Tab-separated table of C-alpha atoms in Angstrom:
chain	number	residue	atom	x	y	z
A	270	MET	CA	10.105	7.912	-5.080
A	271	GLY	CA	10.188	4.480	-6.661
A	272	SER	CA	11.880	3.816	-9.987
A	273	ASP	CA	9.821	4.662	-13.101
A	274	ASP	CA	9.313	1.123	-14.366
A	275	GLY	CA	5.798	1.630	-15.618
A	276	ASN	CA	4.190	0.550	-12.345
A	277	LEU	CA	2.065	3.093	-10.586
A	278	ASP	CA	3.654	5.977	-12.515
A	279	GLY	CA	7.009	5.669	-10.832
A	280	MET	CA	5.679	5.203	-7.317
A	281	LEU	CA	6.042	2.245	-4.968
A	282	ILE	CA	2.827	0.710	-3.700
A	283	THR	CA	3.770	1.957	-0.295
A	284	GLU	CA	4.069	5.520	-1.467
A	285	ALA	CA	0.888	5.325	-3.568
A	286	LEU	CA	-1.132	3.946	-0.651
A	287	HIS	CA	0.121	6.633	1.688
A	288	LEU	CA	-0.737	9.316	-0.829
A	289	LEU	CA	-4.289	7.961	-1.362
A	290	LEU	CA	-4.893	7.827	2.340
A	291	LEU	CA	-3.641	11.397	2.846
A	292	LYS	CA	-5.998	14.421	2.782
A	293	ASP	CA	-4.765	17.695	1.317
A	294	ASP	CA	-4.095	19.113	4.778
A	295	GLY	CA	-1.979	16.084	5.829
A	296	ALA	CA	-4.693	14.350	7.899
A	297	ILE	CA	-5.180	10.596	7.314
A	298	GLU	CA	-8.356	9.162	5.836
A	299	THR	CA	-8.365	6.203	8.261
A	300	LEU	CA	-7.428	5.239	11.774
A	301	PRO	CA	-3.671	5.260	12.612
A	302	LEU	CA	-3.718	1.562	13.382
A	303	TYR	CA	-5.152	0.715	9.970
A	304	ARG	CA	-2.641	3.022	8.215
A	305	GLU	CA	0.312	1.408	9.950
A	306	TYR	CA	-0.838	-2.148	9.354
A	307	PHE	CA	-1.500	-1.788	5.689
A	308	ALA	CA	1.541	0.311	5.084
A	309	LYS	CA	3.572	-2.635	6.324
A	310	ALA	CA	1.664	-5.010	4.031
A	311	ALA	CA	2.262	-2.647	1.054
A	312	LEU	CA	5.978	-2.670	1.826
A	313	LEU	CA	6.040	-6.450	1.716
A	314	VAL	CA	4.299	-6.399	-1.666
A	315	ASP	CA	6.865	-3.855	-2.925
A	316	LEU	CA	9.614	-6.215	-1.861
A	317	VAL	CA	7.876	-9.031	-3.720
A	318	VAL	CA	7.633	-6.934	-6.909
A	319	GLU	CA	11.288	-5.985	-6.532
A	320	GLY	CA	12.169	-9.647	-6.419
A	321	THR	CA	13.780	-9.331	-3.008
A	322	ILE	CA	11.370	-11.776	-1.308
A	323	THR	CA	8.820	-14.376	-2.228
A	324	VAL	CA	5.735	-15.063	-0.049
A	325	ILE	CA	4.473	-18.627	0.145
A	326	SER	CA	0.824	-19.142	1.088
A	327	GLY	CA	0.155	-21.118	4.266
A	328	GLU	CA	-0.603	-20.830	7.925
A	329	PRO	CA	1.479	-18.943	8.613
A	330	ALA	CA	2.545	-17.428	5.290
A	331	GLN	CA	6.284	-17.799	4.872
A	332	ILE	CA	8.653	-15.078	3.623
A	333	ILE	CA	11.506	-16.434	1.551
A	334	LEU	CA	14.490	-14.071	1.182
A	335	ASP	CA	16.391	-13.998	-2.074
A	336	PRO	CA	20.034	-14.675	-1.047
A	337	THR	CA	21.292	-13.016	-4.238
A	338	SER	CA	19.563	-9.630	-3.517
A	339	SER	CA	22.092	-6.898	-2.855
A	340	ILE	CA	21.702	-3.503	-1.184
A	341	LEU	CA	18.615	-1.781	-2.583
A	342	ARG	CA	18.982	1.670	-4.041
A	343	ASN	CA	15.539	2.797	-2.776
A	344	PRO	CA	15.539	3.794	0.954
A	345	ILE	CA	11.975	2.536	1.456
A	346	LEU	CA	12.831	-0.892	0.077
A	347	GLU	CA	16.095	-0.975	2.004
A	348	HIS	CA	14.206	-0.060	5.165
A	349	GLY	CA	11.971	-3.161	4.715
A	350	ARG	CA	14.680	-5.562	3.544
A	351	SER	CA	17.045	-4.666	6.378
A	352	MET	CA	14.495	-5.794	8.946
A	353	LEU	CA	13.665	-9.196	7.516
A	354	ARG	CA	15.262	-12.409	8.754
A	355	VAL	CA	15.346	-16.027	7.676
A	356	GLY	CA	12.246	-17.750	8.952
A	357	ASP	CA	10.055	-14.619	9.104
A	358	THR	CA	6.308	-14.891	8.443
A	359	VAL	CA	3.976	-12.286	7.052
A	360	GLU	CA	1.933	-12.264	10.281
A	361	GLY	CA	5.080	-11.862	12.427
A	362	VAL	CA	6.488	-9.032	10.387
A	363	LEU	CA	3.184	-7.120	10.397
A	364	GLN	CA	3.276	-7.116	14.182
A	365	ARG	CA	6.617	-5.309	14.378
A	366	PRO	CA	6.240	-1.554	14.977
A	367	GLU	CA	9.730	-0.894	13.578
A	368	PHE	CA	8.719	-2.313	10.161
A	369	ASP	CA	6.311	0.639	9.669
A	370	PRO	CA	7.733	2.643	6.679
A	371	LEU	CA	5.918	5.933	7.568
A	372	LYS	CA	8.900	8.155	8.132
A	373	VAL	CA	10.950	6.977	5.210
A	374	VAL	CA	7.856	7.169	2.904
A	375	GLU	CA	7.175	10.762	4.091
A	376	GLU	CA	10.841	11.698	3.448
A	377	SER	CA	10.704	10.226	-0.052
A	378	LEU	CA	7.571	12.190	-0.961
A	379	ILE	CA	8.975	15.320	0.632
A	380	ALA	CA	12.168	14.983	-1.385
A	381	ALA	CA	10.107	14.584	-4.555
A	382	GLY	CA	8.267	17.873	-3.738
A	383	VAL	CA	4.884	16.152	-3.207
A	384	LEU	CA	4.591	16.722	0.597
A	385	GLU	CA	5.862	19.318	3.042
A	386	ARG	CA	6.507	18.756	6.772
A	387	ARG	CA	4.719	21.358	8.979
A	388	SER	CA	4.119	21.788	12.702
A	389	HIS	CA	1.288	23.660	14.372
A	390	GLY	CA	-0.095	24.160	17.870
A	391	LEU	CA	1.050	26.101	20.925
A	392	LEU	CA	1.125	23.735	23.949
A	393	PHE	CA	1.289	20.553	21.963
A	394	ARG	CA	3.062	20.639	18.616
A	395	VAL	CA	1.303	18.515	15.967
A	396	GLU	CA	3.242	17.531	12.900
A	397	ARG	CA	1.658	16.893	9.495
A	398	THR	CA	2.755	16.469	5.950
A	399	PRO	CA	0.188	18.271	3.759
A	400	ILE	CA	0.144	17.744	-0.028
A	401	ILE	CA	1.798	20.674	-1.812
A	402	ASP	CA	1.849	19.100	-5.314
A	403	ALA	CA	-1.454	17.368	-6.092
A	404	GLY	CA	-0.274	16.303	-9.533
A	405	PRO	CA	1.015	12.801	-8.590
A	406	LYS	CA	-2.119	12.000	-6.640
A	407	ARG	CA	-4.322	13.111	-9.553
A	408	MET	CA	-2.308	10.999	-11.959
A	409	LEU	CA	-2.533	8.018	-9.640
A	410	ILE	CA	-6.338	8.327	-9.252
A	411	SER	CA	-6.670	8.714	-13.089
A	412	ARG	CA	-4.643	5.514	-13.535
A	413	LEU	CA	-6.816	3.629	-11.123
A	414	ARG	CA	-9.985	4.935	-12.777
A	415	ASP	CA	-8.764	3.576	-16.109
A	416	VAL	CA	-7.985	0.234	-14.429
A	417	LEU	CA	-11.408	0.029	-12.815
A	418	THR	CA	-13.140	0.850	-16.081
A	419	ALA	CA	-10.995	-1.485	-18.122
A	420	ARG	CA	-9.434	1.295	-20.166
A	421	ARG	CA	-6.030	0.220	-18.957
A	422	GLU	CA	-4.567	-3.251	-18.416
A	423	ALA	CA	-4.357	-4.000	-14.706
A	424	LEU	CA	-0.979	-4.909	-13.328
A	425	PRO	CA	-0.431	-6.887	-10.086
A	426	THR	CA	0.732	-3.652	-8.486
A	427	ASP	CA	-2.588	-1.893	-9.427
A	428	ILE	CA	-4.657	-4.755	-7.909
A	429	ALA	CA	-2.553	-5.016	-4.742
A	430	LEU	CA	-2.825	-1.225	-4.269
A	431	LEU	CA	-6.598	-1.257	-4.662
A	432	VAL	CA	-7.092	-4.216	-2.340
A	433	LEU	CA	-4.862	-2.714	0.356
A	434	LEU	CA	-6.677	0.619	0.022
A	435	ASN	CA	-9.976	-1.162	0.533
A	436	GLY	CA	-8.541	-2.883	3.593
A	437	ALA	CA	-6.999	0.249	5.104
A	438	ALA	CA	-10.080	2.390	4.508
A	439	ASP	CA	-13.159	2.514	2.289
A	440	ALA	CA	-11.713	2.542	-1.243
A	441	PRO	CA	-14.993	3.526	-2.992
A	442	ARG	CA	-15.339	6.529	-0.683
A	443	ILE	CA	-11.806	7.657	-1.206
A	444	LEU	CA	-11.882	7.119	-4.965
A	445	ARG	CA	-15.410	8.543	-5.154
A	446	SER	CA	-16.545	8.776	-8.785
A	447	GLU	CA	-13.645	6.617	-9.896
A	448	ALA	CA	-15.242	3.682	-7.983
A	449	ASP	CA	-18.555	4.244	-9.847
A	450	GLY	CA	-20.634	4.165	-6.615
A	451	LEU	CA	-19.636	0.586	-5.703
A	452	SER	CA	-20.095	-0.742	-2.184
A	453	ARG	CA	-17.022	-2.033	-0.346
A	454	GLU	CA	-18.110	-5.602	-1.124
A	455	GLN	CA	-18.795	-4.863	-4.762
A	456	PHE	CA	-15.380	-3.220	-5.038
A	457	ALA	CA	-13.747	-6.374	-3.644
A	458	GLU	CA	-15.571	-8.456	-6.249
A	459	ARG	CA	-14.293	-6.140	-8.990
A	460	MET	CA	-10.708	-6.771	-7.659
A	461	ARG	CA	-11.194	-10.513	-7.825
A	462	LYS	CA	-12.329	-10.311	-11.453
A	463	LEU	CA	-9.376	-8.095	-12.374
A	464	ALA	CA	-6.951	-10.465	-10.691
A	465	SER	CA	-8.406	-13.489	-12.538
A	466	GLY	CA	-7.758	-11.662	-15.847
A	467	LEU	CA	-4.093	-10.956	-15.323
A	468	PRO	CA	-1.817	-12.022	-18.203
A	469	ILE	CA	0.305	-15.179	-17.786
A	470	ALA	CA	3.480	-13.024	-17.872
A	471	HIS	CA	2.469	-11.582	-14.442
A	472	ALA	CA	1.460	-14.944	-12.870
A	473	ALA	CA	4.530	-15.471	-10.674
A	474	THR	CA	4.560	-11.930	-9.286
A	475	ALA	CA	0.795	-11.893	-8.837
A	476	ALA	CA	0.796	-15.179	-6.968
A	477	SER	CA	3.438	-14.068	-4.507
A	478	ALA	CA	1.905	-10.584	-4.098
A	479	SER	CA	-1.529	-12.124	-3.625
A	480	ALA	CA	-0.117	-14.456	-0.936
A	481	ALA	CA	1.248	-11.401	0.908
A	482	VAL	CA	-1.981	-9.488	0.665
A	483	ASN	CA	-4.095	-12.521	1.526
A	484	ALA	CA	-2.060	-13.235	4.635
A	485	ALA	CA	-2.059	-9.530	5.680
A	486	VAL	CA	-5.870	-9.139	5.395
A	487	THR	CA	-6.551	-12.495	7.005
A	488	ALA	CA	-4.279	-11.747	9.989
A	489	ALA	CA	-5.899	-8.303	10.305
A	490	VAL	CA	-9.292	-9.863	10.638
A	491	LEU	CA	-8.155	-12.490	13.101
A	492	THR	CA	-6.547	-9.808	15.326
A	493	ALA	CA	-9.706	-7.585	15.001
A	494	VAL	CA	-7.788	-4.818	13.218
A	495	LEU	CA	-10.714	-4.356	10.875
A	496	VAL	CA	-14.218	-5.629	10.261
A	497	PRO	CA	-14.765	-9.112	8.777
A	498	THR	CA	-16.253	-7.739	5.576
A	499	VAL	CA	-12.728	-6.862	4.358
A	500	VAL	CA	-12.094	-10.594	3.899
A	501	GLY	CA	-13.882	-10.244	0.618
A	502	ALA	CA	-11.125	-8.025	-0.687
A	503	ILE	CA	-8.516	-10.764	-0.644
A	504	ILE	CA	-7.117	-11.477	-4.151
């Protein structure tokens, strides 16, 4: 899993989003298309947080590579960085099937003992990765509950994760009591308020991460990947 730098309890946003979208039996809480799209967006935000890229707002949103970035030690981040080229845009990268980090994320969580790969079926084998250690997901949800109730200072990674979760699925439904019965639109408004209260120390990372999330959600709406109400979740 990601390095334990205090963000998301040692998980990358990509890993945390996948875990939140995963049911105990390995089924996904949302449609495969939504899962793939927002997994790619989460990977871009992870690369922003790592300092490997910067995203500049615009139409289209530009991805600027850090020429000094070396080989990344995390296989998920390396998967993403290895596929980026000079001149890439957020919208363009999100349309590439090969940018989807699903397999490498699953392998990371399997190696950490959180998931297990299983196959079932007679004529047609179906592969799933059920949760075998619920501890990390419980800790993650507890963290997000504290962020949502202002018992914990929100970091750019927390806000990006919550916004992406609300785009990929229905965050209040998945978080249940942790979302305090909010509608999807009310949840989006809560995210905007949290983002406006971020400390100055996080401003640069938050701005670039926000540009990546903003571009991802906007592009998703324009290409009819999800319903227009998700626009309200942009930070």
